Amino acid sequence: MGRHRSDPMGLARLALAVVAAGAVVTLLVIGGRALLASSGAPLPERERASALATGPAATTLQATGQVPTVRIECLAETCPLVTVRVPGGDVLQYREMSRGEEVSYFEPELAVVLSDAGTVRVTENGKPRDQGKQGTRDSFTIRTPN
């Protein structure tokens, strides 16, 4: 009576459950990383030099005296593809923006491409840039003053 037979089917079910749980965790991690990457959030190593500024965060940046190299504000319901990158380096933003959304970057040099220059307000080193015409593409490079 003290003998107990191991159930091979029970062990197989347990192994299958462990593998399935591992697969679910792996998919959640991969999906979370992809979601963060597609949200346009700066990569951790870029956070010191670049910042996403909206609402109170933008006010805090102004209060500290830091002037972003470029600040872009979406004026339309949706602003088509806005690209900001370090020339020859990282892409900091490559996505659409929503009305009222603002981004600011503090890199020494930035290349900017606006799919529709008439939908955004751009500030270069604290000075407003002339707004482009509705429906026109605009690309330019901005450098911090020496």
PDB file of C-alpha atoms in Angstrom:
ATOM      1  CA  MET A   1       0.000   0.000   0.000  1.00  0.00           C
ATOM      2  CA  GLY A   2       2.896   2.371   0.553  1.00  0.00           C
ATOM      3  CA  ARG A   3       3.801   2.183  -3.126  1.00  0.00           C
ATOM      4  CA  HIS A   4       2.795   5.020  -5.419  1.00  0.00           C
ATOM      5  CA  ARG A   5       2.964   4.776  -9.182  1.00  0.00           C
ATOM      6  CA  SER A   6       4.071   7.878 -11.041  1.00  0.00           C
ATOM      7  CA  ASP A   7       1.613   8.964 -13.686  1.00  0.00           C
ATOM      8  CA  PRO A   8       3.461   9.525 -16.996  1.00  0.00           C
ATOM      9  CA  MET A   9       0.510  11.495 -18.370  1.00  0.00           C
ATOM     10  CA  GLY A  10       0.533  13.764 -15.315  1.00  0.00           C
ATOM     11  CA  LEU A  11       4.234  14.521 -15.810  1.00  0.00           C
ATOM     12  CA  ALA A  12       3.661  15.248 -19.494  1.00  0.00           C
ATOM     13  CA  ARG A  13       0.822  17.641 -18.649  1.00  0.00           C
ATOM     14  CA  LEU A  14       2.994  19.398 -16.077  1.00  0.00           C
ATOM     15  CA  ALA A  15       5.865  19.753 -18.568  1.00  0.00           C
ATOM     16  CA  LEU A  16       3.484  21.096 -21.199  1.00  0.00           C
ATOM     17  CA  ALA A  17       2.053  23.632 -18.722  1.00  0.00           C
ATOM     18  CA  VAL A  18       5.578  24.842 -17.819  1.00  0.00           C
ATOM     19  CA  VAL A  19       6.514  25.244 -21.499  1.00  0.00           C
ATOM     20  CA  ALA A  20       3.255  27.098 -22.233  1.00  0.00           C
ATOM     21  CA  ALA A  21       3.775  29.455 -19.282  1.00  0.00           C
ATOM     22  CA  GLY A  22       7.321  30.181 -20.472  1.00  0.00           C
ATOM     23  CA  ALA A  23       6.045  30.924 -23.975  1.00  0.00           C
ATOM     24  CA  VAL A  24       3.404  33.322 -22.634  1.00  0.00           C
ATOM     25  CA  VAL A  25       5.979  35.210 -20.533  1.00  0.00           C
ATOM     26  CA  THR A  26       8.351  35.426 -23.524  1.00  0.00           C
ATOM     27  CA  LEU A  27       5.579  36.795 -25.768  1.00  0.00           C
ATOM     28  CA  LEU A  28       4.589  39.379 -23.140  1.00  0.00           C
ATOM     29  CA  VAL A  29       8.186  40.599 -22.824  1.00  0.00           C
ATOM     30  CA  ILE A  30       8.685  40.795 -26.598  1.00  0.00           C
ATOM     31  CA  GLY A  31       5.302  42.507 -27.086  1.00  0.00           C
ATOM     32  CA  GLY A  32       5.986  45.020 -24.310  1.00  0.00           C
ATOM     33  CA  ARG A  33       9.370  45.932 -25.763  1.00  0.00           C
ATOM     34  CA  ALA A  34       7.852  46.333 -29.242  1.00  0.00           C
ATOM     35  CA  LEU A  35       5.060  48.513 -27.856  1.00  0.00           C
ATOM     36  CA  LEU A  36       7.546  50.772 -26.074  1.00  0.00           C
ATOM     37  CA  ALA A  37       9.718  51.017 -29.184  1.00  0.00           C
ATOM     38  CA  SER A  38       6.736  51.922 -31.397  1.00  0.00           C
ATOM     39  CA  SER A  39       5.461  54.540 -28.961  1.00  0.00           C
ATOM     40  CA  GLY A  40       8.300  56.831 -29.904  1.00  0.00           C
ATOM     41  CA  ALA A  41       9.699  56.971 -26.419  1.00  0.00           C
ATOM     42  CA  PRO A  42      13.434  57.691 -26.370  1.00  0.00           C
ATOM     43  CA  LEU A  43      15.747  54.778 -25.788  1.00  0.00           C
ATOM     44  CA  PRO A  44      17.174  54.658 -22.243  1.00  0.00           C
ATOM     45  CA  GLU A  45      20.674  55.724 -23.353  1.00  0.00           C
ATOM     46  CA  ARG A  46      19.170  58.747 -25.138  1.00  0.00           C
ATOM     47  CA  GLU A  47      17.019  59.901 -22.204  1.00  0.00           C
ATOM     48  CA  ARG A  48      19.766  62.117 -20.806  1.00  0.00           C
ATOM     49  CA  ALA A  49      20.072  64.085 -24.055  1.00  0.00           C
ATOM     50  CA  SER A  50      16.512  63.886 -25.347  1.00  0.00           C
ATOM     51  CA  ALA A  51      13.186  64.331 -23.625  1.00  0.00           C
ATOM     52  CA  LEU A  52       9.542  63.967 -24.516  1.00  0.00           C
ATOM     53  CA  ALA A  53       7.894  67.171 -23.321  1.00  0.00           C
ATOM     54  CA  THR A  54       4.185  67.652 -23.027  1.00  0.00           C
ATOM     55  CA  GLY A  55       2.180  69.916 -20.752  1.00  0.00           C
ATOM     56  CA  PRO A  56       3.785  70.308 -17.293  1.00  0.00           C
ATOM     57  CA  ALA A  57       7.028  68.689 -18.439  1.00  0.00           C
ATOM     58  CA  ALA A  58       7.510  71.424 -21.043  1.00  0.00           C
ATOM     59  CA  THR A  59       6.939  74.073 -18.374  1.00  0.00           C
ATOM     60  CA  THR A  60       9.529  72.404 -16.140  1.00  0.00           C
ATOM     61  CA  LEU A  61      12.062  72.437 -18.981  1.00  0.00           C
ATOM     62  CA  GLN A  62      11.466  76.135 -19.534  1.00  0.00           C
ATOM     63  CA  ALA A  63      11.770  76.847 -15.804  1.00  0.00           C
ATOM     64  CA  THR A  64      15.197  75.142 -15.644  1.00  0.00           C
ATOM     65  CA  GLY A  65      16.505  77.356 -18.442  1.00  0.00           C
ATOM     66  CA  GLN A  66      17.201  74.476 -20.828  1.00  0.00           C
ATOM     67  CA  VAL A  67      16.337  75.396 -24.400  1.00  0.00           C
ATOM     68  CA  PRO A  68      15.705  72.402 -26.655  1.00  0.00           C
ATOM     69  CA  THR A  69      17.513  72.201 -29.970  1.00  0.00           C
ATOM     70  CA  VAL A  70      14.119  71.507 -31.517  1.00  0.00           C
ATOM     71  CA  ARG A  71      10.577  71.498 -30.188  1.00  0.00           C
ATOM     72  CA  ILE A  72       7.729  70.243 -32.360  1.00  0.00           C
ATOM     73  CA  GLU A  73       4.040  70.721 -31.531  1.00  0.00           C
ATOM     74  CA  CYS A  74       1.213  69.055 -33.441  1.00  0.00           C
ATOM     75  CA  LEU A  75      -1.512  71.570 -34.409  1.00  0.00           C
ATOM     76  CA  ALA A  76      -3.768  69.305 -36.497  1.00  0.00           C
ATOM     77  CA  GLU A  77      -5.957  66.395 -35.401  1.00  0.00           C
ATOM     78  CA  THR A  78      -3.200  64.102 -36.697  1.00  0.00           C
ATOM     79  CA  CYS A  79       0.217  65.245 -37.881  1.00  0.00           C
ATOM     80  CA  PRO A  80       1.565  62.801 -40.480  1.00  0.00           C
ATOM     81  CA  LEU A  81       4.966  61.201 -40.066  1.00  0.00           C
ATOM     82  CA  VAL A  82       7.418  63.350 -38.088  1.00  0.00           C
ATOM     83  CA  THR A  83      11.008  62.108 -38.138  1.00  0.00           C
ATOM     84  CA  VAL A  84      13.790  63.381 -35.880  1.00  0.00           C
ATOM     85  CA  ARG A  85      17.236  61.804 -35.910  1.00  0.00           C
ATOM     86  CA  VAL A  86      20.831  62.479 -35.026  1.00  0.00           C
ATOM     87  CA  PRO A  87      22.639  62.785 -38.395  1.00  0.00           C
ATOM     88  CA  GLY A  88      24.539  59.553 -38.960  1.00  0.00           C
ATOM     89  CA  GLY A  89      23.115  58.146 -35.720  1.00  0.00           C
ATOM     90  CA  ASP A  90      19.982  57.243 -33.808  1.00  0.00           C
ATOM     91  CA  VAL A  91      16.428  57.808 -34.971  1.00  0.00           C
ATOM     92  CA  LEU A  92      14.762  59.576 -32.037  1.00  0.00           C
ATOM     93  CA  GLN A  93      11.267  59.770 -33.516  1.00  0.00           C
ATOM     94  CA  TYR A  94       9.594  58.209 -36.531  1.00  0.00           C
ATOM     95  CA  ARG A  95       5.818  58.386 -36.088  1.00  0.00           C
ATOM     96  CA  GLU A  96       2.613  60.384 -36.388  1.00  0.00           C
ATOM     97  CA  MET A  97       1.670  62.844 -33.654  1.00  0.00           C
ATOM     98  CA  SER A  98      -1.721  63.828 -32.191  1.00  0.00           C
ATOM     99  CA  ARG A  99      -3.209  67.304 -31.650  1.00  0.00           C
ATOM    100  CA  GLY A 100      -1.505  69.114 -28.758  1.00  0.00           C
ATOM    101  CA  GLU A 101       1.338  66.602 -28.493  1.00  0.00           C
ATOM    102  CA  GLU A 102       4.788  68.163 -28.154  1.00  0.00           C
ATOM    103  CA  VAL A 103       8.284  66.701 -28.350  1.00  0.00           C
ATOM    104  CA  SER A 104      11.588  68.369 -27.484  1.00  0.00           C
ATOM    105  CA  TYR A 105      15.122  67.140 -28.162  1.00  0.00           C
ATOM    106  CA  PHE A 106      18.404  68.483 -26.809  1.00  0.00           C
ATOM    107  CA  GLU A 107      21.010  66.921 -29.125  1.00  0.00           C
ATOM    108  CA  PRO A 108      23.754  69.204 -30.545  1.00  0.00           C
ATOM    109  CA  GLU A 109      22.598  68.462 -34.119  1.00  0.00           C
ATOM    110  CA  LEU A 110      19.315  67.062 -35.415  1.00  0.00           C
ATOM    111  CA  ALA A 111      17.855  66.228 -38.807  1.00  0.00           C
ATOM    112  CA  VAL A 112      14.091  66.769 -39.018  1.00  0.00           C
ATOM    113  CA  VAL A 113      11.657  65.595 -41.703  1.00  0.00           C
ATOM    114  CA  LEU A 114       8.024  66.737 -41.631  1.00  0.00           C
ATOM    115  CA  SER A 115       5.621  64.917 -43.959  1.00  0.00           C
ATOM    116  CA  ASP A 116       3.166  67.845 -43.719  1.00  0.00           C
ATOM    117  CA  ALA A 117       4.941  71.001 -42.557  1.00  0.00           C
ATOM    118  CA  GLY A 118       1.634  72.879 -42.245  1.00  0.00           C
ATOM    119  CA  THR A 119       0.404  70.679 -39.395  1.00  0.00           C
ATOM    120  CA  VAL A 120       3.163  71.399 -36.855  1.00  0.00           C
ATOM    121  CA  ARG A 121       4.759  74.333 -35.044  1.00  0.00           C
ATOM    122  CA  VAL A 122       8.561  74.079 -34.871  1.00  0.00           C
ATOM    123  CA  THR A 123      10.842  75.983 -32.514  1.00  0.00           C
ATOM    124  CA  GLU A 124      14.602  75.983 -33.203  1.00  0.00           C
ATOM    125  CA  ASN A 125      16.825  76.785 -30.221  1.00  0.00           C
ATOM    126  CA  GLY A 126      13.934  78.689 -28.628  1.00  0.00           C
ATOM    127  CA  LYS A 127      13.025  80.673 -31.768  1.00  0.00           C
ATOM    128  CA  PRO A 128       9.885  79.937 -33.834  1.00  0.00           C
ATOM    129  CA  ARG A 129      10.540  78.606 -37.330  1.00  0.00           C
ATOM    130  CA  ASP A 130       8.318  79.787 -40.185  1.00  0.00           C
ATOM    131  CA  GLN A 131       5.450  77.335 -40.560  1.00  0.00           C
ATOM    132  CA  GLY A 132       5.376  75.358 -43.787  1.00  0.00           C
ATOM    133  CA  LYS A 133       2.475  75.218 -46.198  1.00  0.00           C
ATOM    134  CA  GLN A 134      -0.304  72.680 -45.697  1.00  0.00           C
ATOM    135  CA  GLY A 135       0.480  69.413 -47.501  1.00  0.00           C
ATOM    136  CA  THR A 136       4.163  70.191 -48.187  1.00  0.00           C
ATOM    137  CA  ARG A 137       7.102  68.089 -47.050  1.00  0.00           C
ATOM    138  CA  ASP A 138       9.970  69.873 -45.281  1.00  0.00           C
ATOM    139  CA  SER A 139      13.361  68.645 -44.150  1.00  0.00           C
ATOM    140  CA  PHE A 140      16.095  70.563 -42.374  1.00  0.00           C
ATOM    141  CA  THR A 141      19.020  70.249 -39.971  1.00  0.00           C
ATOM    142  CA  ILE A 142      19.241  72.161 -36.699  1.00  0.00           C
ATOM    143  CA  ARG A 143      22.406  72.752 -34.664  1.00  0.00           C
ATOM    144  CA  THR A 144      22.725  74.224 -31.181  1.00  0.00           C
ATOM    145  CA  PRO A 145      24.426  77.622 -31.180  1.00  0.00           C
ATOM    146  CA  ASN A 146      28.064  77.582 -30.052  1.00  0.00           C
TER     147      ASN A 146
END
